[in-house]
């Protein structure tokens, strides 16, 4: 991996960049010529593989470990991005966890962990992004179509994503005059390890058949939207983009 503190290329931080939608997004931004900071929670090997994929796609990349809910770690993450590549233009909040349970049965320690990663994590990263993203940049959060689909067993996850939507809309207005867009992408069911975990095939098949396009989303479907919001979509701001193949609430 190469680093250049004087580079004028666009620089993106992608949390949760070692796997799933985050990893596909990092690679997609690499294809657009970004320098990408692949941020991961614990699996360094996966993060280094993601770095190689970004570089093979044509971008530059480094891997940085950070707990997205820890403000000191996130500040250090932004420091590292600035030291390596000269600044930050795009922040993508793809880190998240999704334990499933009926509300009545959910252990509250699990609930607290979902809130900590999905909502507090987005808030902490957005706080640094609001202070440090350069003019012409973009902040892209991740909500979920579950805020509309209201599927049983997802109450904790959907609650955090509703909070992310509120943060997104308010931050877009707070950054008036900065030339920074703030939007959220709200995927429907997407073929990632997090989605498949613990689901029987019958349920997967039933969910895949729901949208008019009759399939699960693919990580690349979502990464294309993120790349659009990160670059050319300068007149889309303060919005939640539902990307679910036409699934209805």
mmCIF file of C-alpha atoms in Angstrom:
data_model
loop_
_atom_site.group_PDB
_atom_site.id
_atom_site.type_symbol
_atom_site.label_atom_id
_atom_site.label_comp_id
_atom_site.label_asym_id
_atom_site.label_seq_id
_atom_site.Cartn_x
_atom_site.Cartn_y
_atom_site.Cartn_z
ATOM 1 C CA UNK A 1 0.000 0.000 0.000
ATOM 2 C CA UNK A 2 1.233 3.490 -0.762
ATOM 3 C CA UNK A 3 0.654 6.732 1.073
ATOM 4 C CA UNK A 4 1.067 10.331 0.013
ATOM 5 C CA UNK A 5 0.182 13.198 2.307
ATOM 6 C CA UNK A 6 0.146 15.682 -0.565
ATOM 7 C CA UNK A 7 -2.288 13.805 -2.769
ATOM 8 C CA UNK A 8 -5.215 15.773 -4.199
ATOM 9 C CA UNK A 9 -7.296 12.673 -5.000
ATOM 10 C CA UNK A 10 -10.600 12.202 -3.246
ATOM 11 C CA UNK A 11 -10.335 10.283 -0.012
ATOM 12 C CA UNK A 12 -13.028 8.096 1.550
ATOM 13 C CA UNK A 13 -13.364 6.500 4.967
ATOM 14 C CA UNK A 14 -15.576 3.389 4.854
ATOM 15 C CA UNK A 15 -16.519 1.942 8.237
ATOM 16 C CA UNK A 16 -17.383 -1.728 8.169
ATOM 17 C CA UNK A 17 -15.209 -1.817 5.067
ATOM 18 C CA UNK A 18 -13.794 -5.302 5.586
ATOM 19 C CA UNK A 19 -16.911 -7.253 4.585
ATOM 20 C CA UNK A 20 -20.361 -7.154 3.019
ATOM 21 C CA UNK A 21 -21.743 -3.929 1.605
ATOM 22 C CA UNK A 22 -18.912 -1.908 3.150
ATOM 23 C CA UNK A 23 -16.269 -3.977 1.395
ATOM 24 C CA UNK A 24 -18.045 -3.802 -1.944
ATOM 25 C CA UNK A 25 -18.378 -0.041 -1.472
ATOM 26 C CA UNK A 26 -14.669 0.339 -0.736
ATOM 27 C CA UNK A 27 -13.831 -1.572 -3.920
ATOM 28 C CA UNK A 28 -16.336 0.458 -5.947
ATOM 29 C CA UNK A 29 -14.824 3.721 -4.740
ATOM 30 C CA UNK A 30 -11.385 2.363 -5.566
ATOM 31 C CA UNK A 31 -12.590 1.811 -9.116
ATOM 32 C CA UNK A 32 -13.487 5.507 -9.198
ATOM 33 C CA UNK A 33 -9.925 6.377 -8.191
ATOM 34 C CA UNK A 34 -10.470 7.100 -4.498
ATOM 35 C CA UNK A 35 -7.958 6.552 -1.768
ATOM 36 C CA UNK A 36 -9.906 4.454 0.732
ATOM 37 C CA UNK A 37 -9.457 3.984 4.454
ATOM 38 C CA UNK A 38 -10.929 0.529 5.110
ATOM 39 C CA UNK A 39 -12.096 0.679 8.720
ATOM 40 C CA UNK A 40 -12.658 -2.590 10.555
ATOM 41 C CA UNK A 41 -13.651 -3.703 14.023
ATOM 42 C CA UNK A 42 -11.691 -6.878 14.676
ATOM 43 C CA UNK A 43 -10.759 -8.985 11.640
ATOM 44 C CA UNK A 44 -7.492 -7.603 10.300
ATOM 45 C CA UNK A 45 -7.082 -10.374 7.722
ATOM 46 C CA UNK A 46 -10.411 -9.524 6.076
ATOM 47 C CA UNK A 47 -9.494 -5.829 6.125
ATOM 48 C CA UNK A 48 -6.166 -6.475 4.412
ATOM 49 C CA UNK A 49 -7.965 -8.527 1.767
ATOM 50 C CA UNK A 50 -10.328 -5.592 1.229
ATOM 51 C CA UNK A 51 -7.317 -3.274 0.825
ATOM 52 C CA UNK A 52 -5.963 -5.545 -1.915
ATOM 53 C CA UNK A 53 -9.326 -5.492 -3.683
ATOM 54 C CA UNK A 54 -9.384 -1.682 -3.642
ATOM 55 C CA UNK A 55 -5.862 -1.556 -5.039
ATOM 56 C CA UNK A 56 -6.700 -4.109 -7.739
ATOM 57 C CA UNK A 57 -9.680 -1.945 -8.685
ATOM 58 C CA UNK A 58 -7.374 1.027 -9.260
ATOM 59 C CA UNK A 59 -7.460 2.929 -5.971
ATOM 60 C CA UNK A 60 -5.124 3.214 -3.019
ATOM 61 C CA UNK A 61 -6.037 1.954 0.409
ATOM 62 C CA UNK A 62 -5.006 1.365 3.982
ATOM 63 C CA UNK A 63 -6.708 -0.608 6.747
ATOM 64 C CA UNK A 64 -7.341 1.038 10.124
ATOM 65 C CA UNK A 65 -8.898 -0.643 13.142
ATOM 66 C CA UNK A 66 -11.383 1.450 15.119
ATOM 67 C CA UNK A 67 -14.328 1.027 17.453
ATOM 68 C CA UNK A 68 -16.821 3.323 15.736
ATOM 69 C CA UNK A 69 -18.583 4.087 19.031
ATOM 70 C CA UNK A 70 -15.369 5.270 20.724
ATOM 71 C CA UNK A 71 -14.820 8.962 20.080
ATOM 72 C CA UNK A 72 -11.076 8.777 20.785
ATOM 73 C CA UNK A 73 -10.612 5.899 18.343
ATOM 74 C CA UNK A 74 -12.677 7.659 15.676
ATOM 75 C CA UNK A 75 -10.725 10.893 16.060
ATOM 76 C CA UNK A 76 -7.534 8.856 15.614
ATOM 77 C CA UNK A 77 -9.063 7.226 12.537
ATOM 78 C CA UNK A 78 -9.586 10.614 10.906
ATOM 79 C CA UNK A 79 -6.077 11.639 11.934
ATOM 80 C CA UNK A 80 -4.715 8.539 10.199
ATOM 81 C CA UNK A 81 -6.691 9.266 7.025
ATOM 82 C CA UNK A 82 -5.385 12.831 6.931
ATOM 83 C CA UNK A 83 -1.811 11.714 7.572
ATOM 84 C CA UNK A 84 -1.945 9.056 4.867
ATOM 85 C CA UNK A 85 -3.870 10.844 2.137
ATOM 86 C CA UNK A 86 -4.063 14.538 3.007
ATOM 87 C CA UNK A 87 -7.700 14.919 4.020
ATOM 88 C CA UNK A 88 -11.155 13.348 3.964
ATOM 89 C CA UNK A 89 -13.826 13.946 1.317
ATOM 90 C CA UNK A 90 -16.302 11.107 1.782
ATOM 91 C CA UNK A 91 -17.408 9.188 4.865
ATOM 92 C CA UNK A 92 -19.482 6.011 4.492
ATOM 93 C CA UNK A 93 -21.004 4.564 7.683
ATOM 94 C CA UNK A 94 -21.448 0.892 6.772
ATOM 95 C CA UNK A 95 -20.542 -0.674 10.133
ATOM 96 C CA UNK A 96 -23.450 -2.403 11.826
ATOM 97 C CA UNK A 97 -24.734 -5.464 13.656
ATOM 98 C CA UNK A 98 -28.122 -7.173 13.350
ATOM 99 C CA UNK A 99 -29.073 -9.669 16.072
ATOM 100 C CA UNK A 100 -32.615 -10.939 15.627
ATOM 101 C CA UNK A 101 -35.180 -11.549 18.345
ATOM 102 C CA UNK A 102 -38.800 -10.802 19.217
ATOM 103 C CA UNK A 103 -38.875 -7.612 21.263
ATOM 104 C CA UNK A 104 -40.296 -9.424 24.299
ATOM 105 C CA UNK A 105 -37.372 -11.866 24.379
ATOM 106 C CA UNK A 106 -34.432 -9.606 23.521
ATOM 107 C CA UNK A 107 -31.722 -9.431 26.174
ATOM 108 C CA UNK A 108 -31.251 -5.746 26.954
ATOM 109 C CA UNK A 109 -27.476 -6.120 26.907
ATOM 110 C CA UNK A 110 -27.839 -7.162 23.263
ATOM 111 C CA UNK A 111 -30.115 -4.184 22.661
ATOM 112 C CA UNK A 112 -27.477 -1.887 24.161
ATOM 113 C CA UNK A 113 -24.811 -3.342 21.873
ATOM 114 C CA UNK A 114 -26.983 -2.740 18.791
ATOM 115 C CA UNK A 115 -27.600 0.857 19.834
ATOM 116 C CA UNK A 116 -23.906 1.347 20.582
ATOM 117 C CA UNK A 117 -22.675 0.114 17.203
ATOM 118 C CA UNK A 118 -25.446 1.183 14.841
ATOM 119 C CA UNK A 119 -26.655 4.465 16.324
ATOM 120 C CA UNK A 120 -23.926 5.774 18.606
ATOM 121 C CA UNK A 121 -21.308 4.548 16.110
ATOM 122 C CA UNK A 122 -22.908 6.497 13.284
ATOM 123 C CA UNK A 123 -23.302 9.548 15.511
ATOM 124 C CA UNK A 124 -19.656 9.501 16.641
ATOM 125 C CA UNK A 125 -18.326 9.060 13.099
ATOM 126 C CA UNK A 126 -20.677 11.744 11.771
ATOM 127 C CA UNK A 127 -19.468 14.107 14.479
ATOM 128 C CA UNK A 128 -15.884 13.844 13.260
ATOM 129 C CA UNK A 129 -17.044 13.953 9.642
ATOM 130 C CA UNK A 130 -18.965 17.176 10.283
ATOM 131 C CA UNK A 131 -15.802 18.748 11.662
ATOM 132 C CA UNK A 132 -13.320 17.434 9.116
ATOM 133 C CA UNK A 133 -14.813 16.528 5.720
ATOM 134 C CA UNK A 134 -13.627 18.955 3.053
ATOM 135 C CA UNK A 135 -15.900 21.179 0.958
ATOM 136 C CA UNK A 136 -17.411 19.269 -1.933
ATOM 137 C CA UNK A 137 -17.594 16.156 0.198
ATOM 138 C CA UNK A 138 -20.308 13.722 1.198
ATOM 139 C CA UNK A 139 -21.418 11.892 4.324
ATOM 140 C CA UNK A 140 -23.360 8.705 3.604
ATOM 141 C CA UNK A 141 -25.080 6.846 6.416
ATOM 142 C CA UNK A 142 -26.808 3.482 6.321
ATOM 143 C CA UNK A 143 -30.417 3.088 7.345
ATOM 144 C CA UNK A 144 -32.555 0.096 6.347
ATOM 145 C CA UNK A 145 -35.789 -0.561 4.500
ATOM 146 C CA UNK A 146 -36.843 -2.370 7.668
ATOM 147 C CA UNK A 147 -37.891 1.017 9.029
ATOM 148 C CA UNK A 148 -40.740 0.739 6.503
ATOM 149 C CA UNK A 149 -41.126 -3.030 6.070
ATOM 150 C CA UNK A 150 -41.598 -3.605 9.845
ATOM 151 C CA UNK A 151 -40.549 -7.245 9.731
ATOM 152 C CA UNK A 152 -40.903 -9.157 13.034
ATOM 153 C CA UNK A 153 -37.709 -9.831 15.041
ATOM 154 C CA UNK A 154 -35.956 -6.696 13.781
ATOM 155 C CA UNK A 155 -37.243 -4.189 16.339
ATOM 156 C CA UNK A 156 -33.846 -3.319 17.846
ATOM 157 C CA UNK A 157 -32.100 -3.059 14.492
ATOM 158 C CA UNK A 158 -34.898 -1.023 12.895
ATOM 159 C CA UNK A 159 -35.061 1.299 15.904
ATOM 160 C CA UNK A 160 -31.392 2.177 15.519
ATOM 161 C CA UNK A 161 -31.846 2.757 11.802
ATOM 162 C CA UNK A 162 -34.763 5.097 12.433
ATOM 163 C CA UNK A 163 -32.403 7.066 14.648
ATOM 164 C CA UNK A 164 -29.803 7.119 11.869
ATOM 165 C CA UNK A 165 -32.388 8.607 9.521
ATOM 166 C CA UNK A 166 -33.139 11.399 11.987
ATOM 167 C CA UNK A 167 -29.438 12.145 12.442
ATOM 168 C CA UNK A 168 -28.965 12.225 8.667
ATOM 169 C CA UNK A 169 -31.748 14.703 7.960
ATOM 170 C CA UNK A 170 -30.741 17.054 10.767
ATOM 171 C CA UNK A 171 -27.005 16.978 9.990
ATOM 172 C CA UNK A 172 -27.687 17.868 6.356
ATOM 173 C CA UNK A 173 -29.319 21.070 7.555
ATOM 174 C CA UNK A 174 -26.659 21.809 10.157
ATOM 175 C CA UNK A 175 -23.988 21.775 7.434
ATOM 176 C CA UNK A 176 -25.631 24.602 5.503
ATOM 177 C CA UNK A 177 -23.014 26.643 3.655
ATOM 178 C CA UNK A 178 -20.314 23.955 3.839
ATOM 179 C CA UNK A 179 -20.956 22.312 0.415
ATOM 180 C CA UNK A 180 -21.204 18.888 2.055
ATOM 181 C CA UNK A 181 -24.103 16.551 1.302
ATOM 182 C CA UNK A 182 -25.530 14.186 3.905
ATOM 183 C CA UNK A 183 -27.736 11.280 2.854
ATOM 184 C CA UNK A 184 -28.678 7.784 3.954
ATOM 185 C CA UNK A 185 -29.056 4.613 1.922
ATOM 186 C CA UNK A 186 -31.711 2.180 3.179
ATOM 187 C CA UNK A 187 -31.140 -1.242 1.620
ATOM 188 C CA UNK A 188 -33.677 -4.002 1.577
ATOM 189 C CA UNK A 189 -32.617 -7.635 2.049
ATOM 190 C CA UNK A 190 -29.133 -7.956 0.569
ATOM 191 C CA UNK A 191 -27.074 -11.095 -0.009
ATOM 192 C CA UNK A 192 -24.417 -10.655 2.652
ATOM 193 C CA UNK A 193 -23.152 -12.914 5.425
ATOM 194 C CA UNK A 194 -24.994 -10.754 7.969
ATOM 195 C CA UNK A 195 -28.301 -11.337 6.149
ATOM 196 C CA UNK A 196 -27.863 -15.093 5.717
ATOM 197 C CA UNK A 197 -26.727 -15.720 9.292
ATOM 198 C CA UNK A 198 -29.186 -17.953 11.142
ATOM 199 C CA UNK A 199 -31.908 -17.930 8.462
ATOM 200 C CA UNK A 200 -33.370 -21.179 7.080
ATOM 201 C CA UNK A 201 -33.412 -21.509 3.289
ATOM 202 C CA UNK A 202 -37.215 -21.395 3.193
ATOM 203 C CA UNK A 203 -37.207 -17.956 4.792
ATOM 204 C CA UNK A 204 -34.443 -16.713 2.489
ATOM 205 C CA UNK A 205 -36.400 -17.890 -0.551
ATOM 206 C CA UNK A 206 -39.588 -16.236 0.685
ATOM 207 C CA UNK A 207 -37.870 -12.905 1.323
ATOM 208 C CA UNK A 208 -36.113 -13.043 -2.061
ATOM 209 C CA UNK A 209 -39.469 -13.498 -3.807
ATOM 210 C CA UNK A 210 -41.076 -10.424 -2.221
ATOM 211 C CA UNK A 211 -39.822 -7.582 -4.468
ATOM 212 C CA UNK A 212 -41.088 -7.305 -8.073
ATOM 213 C CA UNK A 213 -37.542 -8.040 -9.252
ATOM 214 C CA UNK A 214 -37.806 -11.384 -7.402
ATOM 215 C CA UNK A 215 -34.305 -11.571 -5.962
ATOM 216 C CA UNK A 216 -32.218 -10.408 -3.066
ATOM 217 C CA UNK A 217 -30.214 -7.260 -3.469
ATOM 218 C CA UNK A 218 -26.532 -7.680 -4.211
ATOM 219 C CA UNK A 219 -23.798 -5.683 -2.464
ATOM 220 C CA UNK A 220 -22.887 -4.102 -5.803
ATOM 221 C CA UNK A 221 -26.476 -2.809 -6.178
ATOM 222 C CA UNK A 222 -25.953 -0.795 -3.011
ATOM 223 C CA UNK A 223 -22.361 0.252 -3.695
ATOM 224 C CA UNK A 224 -23.437 1.855 -6.979
ATOM 225 C CA UNK A 225 -25.837 4.095 -5.076
ATOM 226 C CA UNK A 226 -23.165 5.019 -2.544
ATOM 227 C CA UNK A 227 -20.706 5.872 -5.340
ATOM 228 C CA UNK A 228 -23.350 8.105 -6.939
ATOM 229 C CA UNK A 229 -24.006 9.934 -3.669
ATOM 230 C CA UNK A 230 -20.268 10.208 -3.015
ATOM 231 C CA UNK A 231 -19.481 11.869 -6.319
ATOM 232 C CA UNK A 232 -21.842 13.200 -8.976
ATOM 233 C CA UNK A 233 -25.047 13.466 -6.914
ATOM 234 C CA UNK A 234 -24.427 16.974 -5.599
ATOM 235 C CA UNK A 235 -28.094 17.997 -5.688
ATOM 236 C CA UNK A 236 -29.291 15.094 -3.566
ATOM 237 C CA UNK A 237 -29.041 16.172 0.059
ATOM 238 C CA UNK A 238 -30.853 15.364 3.293
ATOM 239 C CA UNK A 239 -32.541 12.307 1.780
ATOM 240 C CA UNK A 240 -33.081 8.626 2.578
ATOM 241 C CA UNK A 241 -32.742 6.485 -0.552
ATOM 242 C CA UNK A 242 -34.663 3.223 -0.278
ATOM 243 C CA UNK A 243 -32.908 0.517 -2.297
ATOM 244 C CA UNK A 244 -34.957 -2.651 -2.075
ATOM 245 C CA UNK A 245 -36.022 -3.706 -5.571
ATOM 246 C CA UNK A 246 -39.531 -2.361 -5.088
ATOM 247 C CA UNK A 247 -40.507 -4.087 -1.846
ATOM 248 C CA UNK A 248 -43.531 -2.332 -0.379
ATOM 249 C CA UNK A 249 -44.179 -1.449 3.236
#
